PDB file of C-alpha atoms in Angstrom:
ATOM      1  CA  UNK E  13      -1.581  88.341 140.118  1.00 55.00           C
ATOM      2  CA  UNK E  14       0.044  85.514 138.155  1.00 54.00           C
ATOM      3  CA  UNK E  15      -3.642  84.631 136.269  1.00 70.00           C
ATOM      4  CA  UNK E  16      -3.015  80.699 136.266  1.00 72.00           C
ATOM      5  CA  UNK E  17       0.390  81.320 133.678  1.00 81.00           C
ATOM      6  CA  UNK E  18       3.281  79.329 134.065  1.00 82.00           C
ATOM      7  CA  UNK E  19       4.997  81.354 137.127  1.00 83.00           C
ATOM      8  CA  UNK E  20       1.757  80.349 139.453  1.00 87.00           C
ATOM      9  CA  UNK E  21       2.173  76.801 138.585  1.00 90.00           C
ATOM     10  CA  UNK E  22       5.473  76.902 139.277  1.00 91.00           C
ATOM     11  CA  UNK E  23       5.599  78.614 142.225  1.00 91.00           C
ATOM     12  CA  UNK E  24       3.380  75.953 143.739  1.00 93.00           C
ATOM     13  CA  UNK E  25       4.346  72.766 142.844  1.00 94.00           C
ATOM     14  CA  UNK E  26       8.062  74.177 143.806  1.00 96.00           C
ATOM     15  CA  UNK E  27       6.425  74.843 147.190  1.00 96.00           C
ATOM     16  CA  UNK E  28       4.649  71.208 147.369  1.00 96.00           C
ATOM     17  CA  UNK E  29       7.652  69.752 146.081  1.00 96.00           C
ATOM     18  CA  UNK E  30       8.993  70.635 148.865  1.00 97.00           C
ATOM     19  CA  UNK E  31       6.904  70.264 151.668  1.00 97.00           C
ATOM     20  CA  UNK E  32       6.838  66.276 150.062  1.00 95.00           C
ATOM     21  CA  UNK E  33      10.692  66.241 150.798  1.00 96.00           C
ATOM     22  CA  UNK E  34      10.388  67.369 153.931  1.00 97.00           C
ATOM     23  CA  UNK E  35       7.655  64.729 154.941  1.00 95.00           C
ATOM     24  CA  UNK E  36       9.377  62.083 153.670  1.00 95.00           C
ATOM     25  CA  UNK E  37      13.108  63.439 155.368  1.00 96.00           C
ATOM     26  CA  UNK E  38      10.532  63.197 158.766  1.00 96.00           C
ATOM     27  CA  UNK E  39       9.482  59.498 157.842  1.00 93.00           C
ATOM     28  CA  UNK E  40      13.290  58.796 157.088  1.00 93.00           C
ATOM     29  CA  UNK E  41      14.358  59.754 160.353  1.00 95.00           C
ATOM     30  CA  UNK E  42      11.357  58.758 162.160  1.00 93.00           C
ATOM     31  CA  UNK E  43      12.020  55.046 160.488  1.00 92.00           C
ATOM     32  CA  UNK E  44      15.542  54.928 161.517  1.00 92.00           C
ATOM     33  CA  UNK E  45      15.066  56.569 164.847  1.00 93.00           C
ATOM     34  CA  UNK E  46      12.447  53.611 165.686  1.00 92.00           C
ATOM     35  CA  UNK E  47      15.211  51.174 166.163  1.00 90.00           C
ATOM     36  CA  UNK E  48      15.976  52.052 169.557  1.00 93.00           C
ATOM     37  CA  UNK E  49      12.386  50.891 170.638  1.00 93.00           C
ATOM     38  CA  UNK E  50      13.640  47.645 169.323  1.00 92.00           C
ATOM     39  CA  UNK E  51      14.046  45.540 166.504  1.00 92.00           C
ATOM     40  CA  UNK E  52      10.498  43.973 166.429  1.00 94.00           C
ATOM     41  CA  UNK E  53       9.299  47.947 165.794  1.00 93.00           C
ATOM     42  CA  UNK E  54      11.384  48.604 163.270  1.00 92.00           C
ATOM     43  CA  UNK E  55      10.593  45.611 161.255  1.00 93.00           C
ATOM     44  CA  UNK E  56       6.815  46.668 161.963  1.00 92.00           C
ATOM     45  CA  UNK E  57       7.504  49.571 160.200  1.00 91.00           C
ATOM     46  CA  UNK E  58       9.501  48.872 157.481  1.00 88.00           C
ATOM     47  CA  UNK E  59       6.831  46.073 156.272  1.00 89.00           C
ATOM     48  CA  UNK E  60       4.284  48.954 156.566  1.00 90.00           C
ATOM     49  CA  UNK E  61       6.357  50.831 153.700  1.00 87.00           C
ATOM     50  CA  UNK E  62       5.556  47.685 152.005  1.00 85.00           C
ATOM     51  CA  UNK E  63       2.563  48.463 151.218  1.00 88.00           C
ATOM     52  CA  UNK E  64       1.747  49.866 147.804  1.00 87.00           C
ATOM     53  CA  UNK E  65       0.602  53.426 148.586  1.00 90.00           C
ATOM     54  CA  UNK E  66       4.217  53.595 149.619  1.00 89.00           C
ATOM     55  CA  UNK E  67       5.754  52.070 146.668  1.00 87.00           C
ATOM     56  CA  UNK E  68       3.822  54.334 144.530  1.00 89.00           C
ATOM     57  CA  UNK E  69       5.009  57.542 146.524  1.00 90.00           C
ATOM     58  CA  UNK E  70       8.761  56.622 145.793  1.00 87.00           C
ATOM     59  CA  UNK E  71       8.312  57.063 142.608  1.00 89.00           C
ATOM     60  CA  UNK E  72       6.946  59.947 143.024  1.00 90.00           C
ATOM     61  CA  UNK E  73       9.101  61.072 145.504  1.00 92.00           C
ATOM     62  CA  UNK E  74      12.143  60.835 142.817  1.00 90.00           C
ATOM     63  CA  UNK E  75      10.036  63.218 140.832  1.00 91.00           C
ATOM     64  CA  UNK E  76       9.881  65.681 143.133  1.00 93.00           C
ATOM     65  CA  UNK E  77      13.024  65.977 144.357  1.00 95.00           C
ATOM     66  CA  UNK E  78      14.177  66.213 140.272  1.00 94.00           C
ATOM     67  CA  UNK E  79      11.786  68.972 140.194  1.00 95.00           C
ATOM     68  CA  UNK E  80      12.739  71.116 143.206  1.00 96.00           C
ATOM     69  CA  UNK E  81      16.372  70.776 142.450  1.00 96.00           C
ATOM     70  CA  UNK E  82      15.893  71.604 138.763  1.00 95.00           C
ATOM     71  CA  UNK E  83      13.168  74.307 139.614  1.00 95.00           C
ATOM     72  CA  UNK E  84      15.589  75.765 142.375  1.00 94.00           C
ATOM     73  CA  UNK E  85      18.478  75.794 139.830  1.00 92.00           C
ATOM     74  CA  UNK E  86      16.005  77.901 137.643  1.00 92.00           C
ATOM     75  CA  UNK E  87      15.142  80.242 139.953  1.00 91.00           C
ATOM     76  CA  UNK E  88      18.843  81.119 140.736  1.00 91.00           C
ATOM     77  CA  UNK E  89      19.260  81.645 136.877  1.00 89.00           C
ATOM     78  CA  UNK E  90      16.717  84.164 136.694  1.00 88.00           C
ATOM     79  CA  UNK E  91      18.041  86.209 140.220  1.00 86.00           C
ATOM     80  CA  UNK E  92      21.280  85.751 139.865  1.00 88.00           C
ATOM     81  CA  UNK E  93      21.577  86.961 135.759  1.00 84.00           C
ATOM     82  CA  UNK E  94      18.936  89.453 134.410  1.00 76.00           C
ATOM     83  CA  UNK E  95      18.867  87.477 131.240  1.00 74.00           C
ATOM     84  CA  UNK E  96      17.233  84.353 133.016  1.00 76.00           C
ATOM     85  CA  UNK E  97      13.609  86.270 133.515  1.00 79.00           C
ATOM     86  CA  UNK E  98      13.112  86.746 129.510  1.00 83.00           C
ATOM     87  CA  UNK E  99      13.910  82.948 129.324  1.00 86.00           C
ATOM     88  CA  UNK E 100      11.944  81.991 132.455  1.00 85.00           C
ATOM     89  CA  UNK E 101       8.805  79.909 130.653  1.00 88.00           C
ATOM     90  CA  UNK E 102      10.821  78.113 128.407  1.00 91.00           C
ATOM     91  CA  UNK E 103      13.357  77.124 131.294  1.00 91.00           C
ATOM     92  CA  UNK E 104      10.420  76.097 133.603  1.00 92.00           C
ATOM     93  CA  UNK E 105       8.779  73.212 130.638  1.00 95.00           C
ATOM     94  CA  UNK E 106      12.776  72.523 130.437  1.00 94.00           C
ATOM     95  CA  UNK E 107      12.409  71.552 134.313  1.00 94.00           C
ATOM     96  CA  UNK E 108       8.876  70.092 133.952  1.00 94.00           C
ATOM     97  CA  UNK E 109      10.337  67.752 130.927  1.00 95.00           C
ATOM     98  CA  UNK E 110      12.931  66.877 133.083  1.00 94.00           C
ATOM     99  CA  UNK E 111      11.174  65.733 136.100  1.00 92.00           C
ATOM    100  CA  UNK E 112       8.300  64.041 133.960  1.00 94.00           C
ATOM    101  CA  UNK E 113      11.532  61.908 132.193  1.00 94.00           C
ATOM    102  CA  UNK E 114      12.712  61.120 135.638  1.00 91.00           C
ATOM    103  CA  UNK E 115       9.576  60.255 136.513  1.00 91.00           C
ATOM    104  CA  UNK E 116       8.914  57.650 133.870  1.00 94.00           C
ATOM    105  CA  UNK E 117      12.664  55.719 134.757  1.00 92.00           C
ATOM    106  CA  UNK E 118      12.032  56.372 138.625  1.00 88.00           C
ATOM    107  CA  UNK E 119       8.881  54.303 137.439  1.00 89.00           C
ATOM    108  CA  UNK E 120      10.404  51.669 134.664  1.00 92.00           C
ATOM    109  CA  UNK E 121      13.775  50.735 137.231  1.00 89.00           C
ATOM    110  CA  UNK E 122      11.145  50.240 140.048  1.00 85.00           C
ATOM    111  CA  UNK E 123       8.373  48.125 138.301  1.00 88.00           C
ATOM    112  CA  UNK E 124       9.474  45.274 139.536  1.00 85.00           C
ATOM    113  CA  UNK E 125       9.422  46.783 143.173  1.00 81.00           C
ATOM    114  CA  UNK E 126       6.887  48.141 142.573  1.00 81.00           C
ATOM    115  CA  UNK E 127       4.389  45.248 141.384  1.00 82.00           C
ATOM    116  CA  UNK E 128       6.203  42.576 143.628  1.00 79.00           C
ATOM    117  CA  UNK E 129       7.115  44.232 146.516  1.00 64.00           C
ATOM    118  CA  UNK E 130      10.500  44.054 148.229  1.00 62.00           C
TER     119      UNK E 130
END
């Protein structure tokens, strides 16, 4: 339907964007909810997120969650005024600049995190 244009892309990396949110809102609240099986688990845990797979995915965390929000204020534009559909393509590599900027100082304020750990 879409033929690869911008509207597929969007339309799925808005949808991945937010199933990442929602795994990492479960690992939040798993993470705190581990202290009541003691303080020796949750320290466990947290010096798991050391570990540089999960460095990495913060940063890219903050990049999705610029990218939903930006993406979701998009799609309101286009339902809510009819003016917002003839502008849609342009608006969406508005939202992709966006999120690829936040990306790159999500990335540059957590290099030192990032390289050394906490």
């Amino acid at each position: 339907m879409y033929k690869g244009r911008e509207g597929q892309w969007a339309f799925l990396l808005h949808r991945l964007s937010g199933l990442a949110i929602l795994a990492y809102l479960l690992l939040h609240v798993f993470s705190i909810g581990s202290f009541m099986f003691g303080e020796r688990f949750y320290m466990a845990i947290h010096d798991t997120y050391d570990l540089p797979v999960f460095r990495i995915g913060l940063v890219f965390i903050t990049a999705g969650v610029v990218y939903h929000a930006f993406n979701g204020l998009r799609i309101i534009m286009m339902d809510m005024t009819g003016a917002g559909v003839a502008y849609q393509r342009q608006m969406w590599y508005g939202v992709l600049l966006i999120s690829v900027a936040s990306f790159v100082y999500a990335a540059w304020s957590l290099w030192p995190r990032l390289v050394g750990g906490y």
